[in-house]
PDB file of C-alpha atoms in Angstrom:
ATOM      1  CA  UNK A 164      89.364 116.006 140.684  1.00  0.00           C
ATOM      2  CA  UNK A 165      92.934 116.585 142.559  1.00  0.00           C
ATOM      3  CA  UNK A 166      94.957 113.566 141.728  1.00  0.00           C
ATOM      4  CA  UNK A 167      95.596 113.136 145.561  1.00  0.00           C
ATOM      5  CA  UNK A 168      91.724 113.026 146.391  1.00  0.00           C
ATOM      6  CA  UNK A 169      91.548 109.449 145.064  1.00  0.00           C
ATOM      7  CA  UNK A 170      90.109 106.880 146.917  1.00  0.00           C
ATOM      8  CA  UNK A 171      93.242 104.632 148.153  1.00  0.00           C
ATOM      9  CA  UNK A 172      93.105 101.311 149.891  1.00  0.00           C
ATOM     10  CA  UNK A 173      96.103  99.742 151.486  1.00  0.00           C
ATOM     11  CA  UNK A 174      96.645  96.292 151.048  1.00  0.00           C
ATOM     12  CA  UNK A 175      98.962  94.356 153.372  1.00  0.00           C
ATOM     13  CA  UNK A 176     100.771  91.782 155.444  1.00  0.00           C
ATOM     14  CA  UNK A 177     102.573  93.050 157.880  1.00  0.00           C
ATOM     15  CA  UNK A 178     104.333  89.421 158.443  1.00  0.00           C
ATOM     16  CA  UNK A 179     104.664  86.017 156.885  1.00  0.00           C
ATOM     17  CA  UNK A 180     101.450  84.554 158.580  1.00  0.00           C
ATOM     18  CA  UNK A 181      98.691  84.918 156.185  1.00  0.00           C
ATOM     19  CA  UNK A 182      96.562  85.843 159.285  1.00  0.00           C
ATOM     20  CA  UNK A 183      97.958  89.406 159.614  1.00  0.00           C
ATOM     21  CA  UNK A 184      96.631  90.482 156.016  1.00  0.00           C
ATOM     22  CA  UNK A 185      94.685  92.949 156.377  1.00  0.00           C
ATOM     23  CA  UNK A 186      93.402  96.272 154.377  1.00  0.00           C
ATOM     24  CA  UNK A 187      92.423  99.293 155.272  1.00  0.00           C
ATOM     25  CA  UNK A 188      91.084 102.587 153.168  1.00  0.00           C
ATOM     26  CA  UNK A 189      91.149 106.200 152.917  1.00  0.00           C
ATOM     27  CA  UNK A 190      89.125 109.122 150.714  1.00  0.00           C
ATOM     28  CA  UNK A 191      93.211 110.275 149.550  1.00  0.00           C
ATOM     29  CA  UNK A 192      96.294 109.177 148.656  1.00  0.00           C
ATOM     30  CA  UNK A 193      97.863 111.760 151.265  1.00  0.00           C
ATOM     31  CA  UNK A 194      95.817 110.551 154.271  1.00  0.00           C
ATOM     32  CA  UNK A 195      96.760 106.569 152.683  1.00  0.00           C
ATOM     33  CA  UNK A 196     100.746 108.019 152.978  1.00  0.00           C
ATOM     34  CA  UNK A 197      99.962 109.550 156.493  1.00  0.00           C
ATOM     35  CA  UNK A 198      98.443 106.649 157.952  1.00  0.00           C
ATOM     36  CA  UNK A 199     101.530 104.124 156.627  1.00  0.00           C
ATOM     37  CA  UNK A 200     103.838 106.814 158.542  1.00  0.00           C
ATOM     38  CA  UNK A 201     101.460 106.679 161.652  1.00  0.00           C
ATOM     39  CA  UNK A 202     101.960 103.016 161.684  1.00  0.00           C
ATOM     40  CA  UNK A 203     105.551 103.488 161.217  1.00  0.00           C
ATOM     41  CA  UNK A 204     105.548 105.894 164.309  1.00  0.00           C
ATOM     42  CA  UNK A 205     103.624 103.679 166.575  1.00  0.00           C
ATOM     43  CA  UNK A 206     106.025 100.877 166.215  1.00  0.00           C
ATOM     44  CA  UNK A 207     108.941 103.572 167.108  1.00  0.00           C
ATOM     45  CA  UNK A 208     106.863 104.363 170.125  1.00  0.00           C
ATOM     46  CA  UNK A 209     106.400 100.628 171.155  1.00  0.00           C
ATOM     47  CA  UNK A 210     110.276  99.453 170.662  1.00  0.00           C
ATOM     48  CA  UNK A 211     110.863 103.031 172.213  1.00  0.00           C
ATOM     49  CA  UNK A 212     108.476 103.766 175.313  1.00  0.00           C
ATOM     50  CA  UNK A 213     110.662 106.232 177.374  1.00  0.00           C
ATOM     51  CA  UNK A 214     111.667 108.515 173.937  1.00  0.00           C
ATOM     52  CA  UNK A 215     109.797 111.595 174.291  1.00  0.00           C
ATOM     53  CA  UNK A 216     110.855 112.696 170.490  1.00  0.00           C
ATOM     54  CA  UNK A 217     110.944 110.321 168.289  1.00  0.00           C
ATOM     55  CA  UNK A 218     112.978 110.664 164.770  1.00  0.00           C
ATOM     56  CA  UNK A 219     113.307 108.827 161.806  1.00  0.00           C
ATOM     57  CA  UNK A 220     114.318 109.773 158.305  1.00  0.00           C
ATOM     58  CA  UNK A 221     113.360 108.418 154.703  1.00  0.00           C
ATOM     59  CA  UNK A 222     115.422 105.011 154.495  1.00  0.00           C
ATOM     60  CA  UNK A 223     114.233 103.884 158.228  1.00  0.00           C
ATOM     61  CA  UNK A 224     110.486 104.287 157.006  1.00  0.00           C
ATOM     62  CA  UNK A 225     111.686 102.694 153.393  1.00  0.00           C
ATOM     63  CA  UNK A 226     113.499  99.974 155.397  1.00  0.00           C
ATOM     64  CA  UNK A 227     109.976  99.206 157.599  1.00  0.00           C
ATOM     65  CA  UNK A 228     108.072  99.380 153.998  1.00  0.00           C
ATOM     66  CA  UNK A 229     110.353  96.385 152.700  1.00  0.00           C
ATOM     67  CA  UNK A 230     110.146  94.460 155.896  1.00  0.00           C
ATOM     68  CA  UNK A 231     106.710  94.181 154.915  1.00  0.00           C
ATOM     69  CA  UNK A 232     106.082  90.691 153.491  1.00  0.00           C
ATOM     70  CA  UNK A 233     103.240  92.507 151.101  1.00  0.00           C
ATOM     71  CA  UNK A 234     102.571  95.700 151.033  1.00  0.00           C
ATOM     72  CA  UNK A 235     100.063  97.001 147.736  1.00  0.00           C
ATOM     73  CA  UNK A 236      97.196  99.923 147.013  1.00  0.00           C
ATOM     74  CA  UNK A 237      94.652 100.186 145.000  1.00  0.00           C
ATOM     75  CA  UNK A 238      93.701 103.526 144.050  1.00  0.00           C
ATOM     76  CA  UNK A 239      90.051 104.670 141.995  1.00  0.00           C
ATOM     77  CA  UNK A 240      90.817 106.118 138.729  1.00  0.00           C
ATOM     78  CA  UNK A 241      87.761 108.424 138.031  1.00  0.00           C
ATOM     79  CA  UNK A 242      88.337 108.677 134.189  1.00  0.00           C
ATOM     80  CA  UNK A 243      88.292 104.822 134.031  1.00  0.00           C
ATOM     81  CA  UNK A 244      85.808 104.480 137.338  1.00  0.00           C
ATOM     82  CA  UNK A 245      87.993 101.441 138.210  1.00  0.00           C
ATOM     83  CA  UNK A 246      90.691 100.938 140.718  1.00  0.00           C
ATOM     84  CA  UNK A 247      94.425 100.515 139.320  1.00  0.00           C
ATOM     85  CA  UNK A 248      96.950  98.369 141.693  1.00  0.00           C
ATOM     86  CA  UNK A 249      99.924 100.484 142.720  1.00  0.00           C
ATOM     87  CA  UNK A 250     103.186  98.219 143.833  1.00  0.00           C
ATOM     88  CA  UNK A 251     105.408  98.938 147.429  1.00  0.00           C
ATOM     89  CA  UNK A 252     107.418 101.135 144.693  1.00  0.00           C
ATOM     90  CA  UNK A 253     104.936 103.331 144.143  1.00  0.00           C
ATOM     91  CA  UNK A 254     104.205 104.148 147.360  1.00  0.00           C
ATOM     92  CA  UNK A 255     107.601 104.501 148.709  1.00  0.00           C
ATOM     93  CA  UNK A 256     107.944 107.020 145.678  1.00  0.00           C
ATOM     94  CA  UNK A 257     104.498 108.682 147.605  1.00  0.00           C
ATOM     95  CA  UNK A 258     105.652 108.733 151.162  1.00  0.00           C
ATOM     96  CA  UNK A 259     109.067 110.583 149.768  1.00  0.00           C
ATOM     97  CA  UNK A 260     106.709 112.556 148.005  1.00  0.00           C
ATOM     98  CA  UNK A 261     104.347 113.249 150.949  1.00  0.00           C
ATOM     99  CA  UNK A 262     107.179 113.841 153.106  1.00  0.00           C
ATOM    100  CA  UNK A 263     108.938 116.193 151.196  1.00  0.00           C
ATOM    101  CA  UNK A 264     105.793 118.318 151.082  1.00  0.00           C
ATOM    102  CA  UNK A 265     105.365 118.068 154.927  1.00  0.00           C
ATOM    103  CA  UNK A 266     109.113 119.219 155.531  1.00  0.00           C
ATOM    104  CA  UNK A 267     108.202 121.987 152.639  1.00  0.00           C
ATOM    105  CA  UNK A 268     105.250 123.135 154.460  1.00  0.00           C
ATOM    106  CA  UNK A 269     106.869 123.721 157.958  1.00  0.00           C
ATOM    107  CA  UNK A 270     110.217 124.946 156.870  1.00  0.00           C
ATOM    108  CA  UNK A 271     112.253 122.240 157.624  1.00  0.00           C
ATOM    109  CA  UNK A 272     112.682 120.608 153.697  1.00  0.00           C
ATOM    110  CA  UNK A 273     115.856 118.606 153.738  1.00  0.00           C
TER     111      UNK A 273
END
């Protein structure tokens, strides 16, 4: 099995009330990276309604990852059949990672 089709769940809290935690899963680490981006695009759209083309680069997404007051995965190891946590390190180091392939993929790698 692909090492990025691994069952990922995100584990977080957006804020310090304990009533924002929240998790939510995905059948890849990819779609896990694409959906904290997605998040990180919505709030862009919501502080900026009237921006047509939003842009961001690596440390304003990083910056919105620490602003997090928890932020964790968990991610299924098949040789092991057991989910292993993953801290806000790891996956900063996948959304550069994920990134970089996107930018690869349509030309545009920085």
């Amino acid at each position: 099995m692909a090492a990025n089709n691994k069952h990922t769940i995100i584990l977080m809290q957006p804020t310090p009330n304990r009533m924002t935690r929240t998790f939510m899963d995905y059948s890849s680490i990819g779609q896990a990276m694409e959906a904290l981006c997605g998040m990180y695009e919505k709030k862009l759209r919501d502080v900026n309604p009237t921006v047509q083309n939003l842009t961001y680069d690596i440390s304003d997404l990083f910056n919105f990852i620490d602003g997090m007051t928890d932020l964790s995965a968990l991610v299924y190891d098949y040789t092991i059949q057991a989910y292993l946590p993953c801290d806000r390190q790891w996956i900063k180091s996948k959304l550069h990672r994920h990134l970089r392939c996107l930018a690869r993929d349509h030309g545009q790698l920085y």
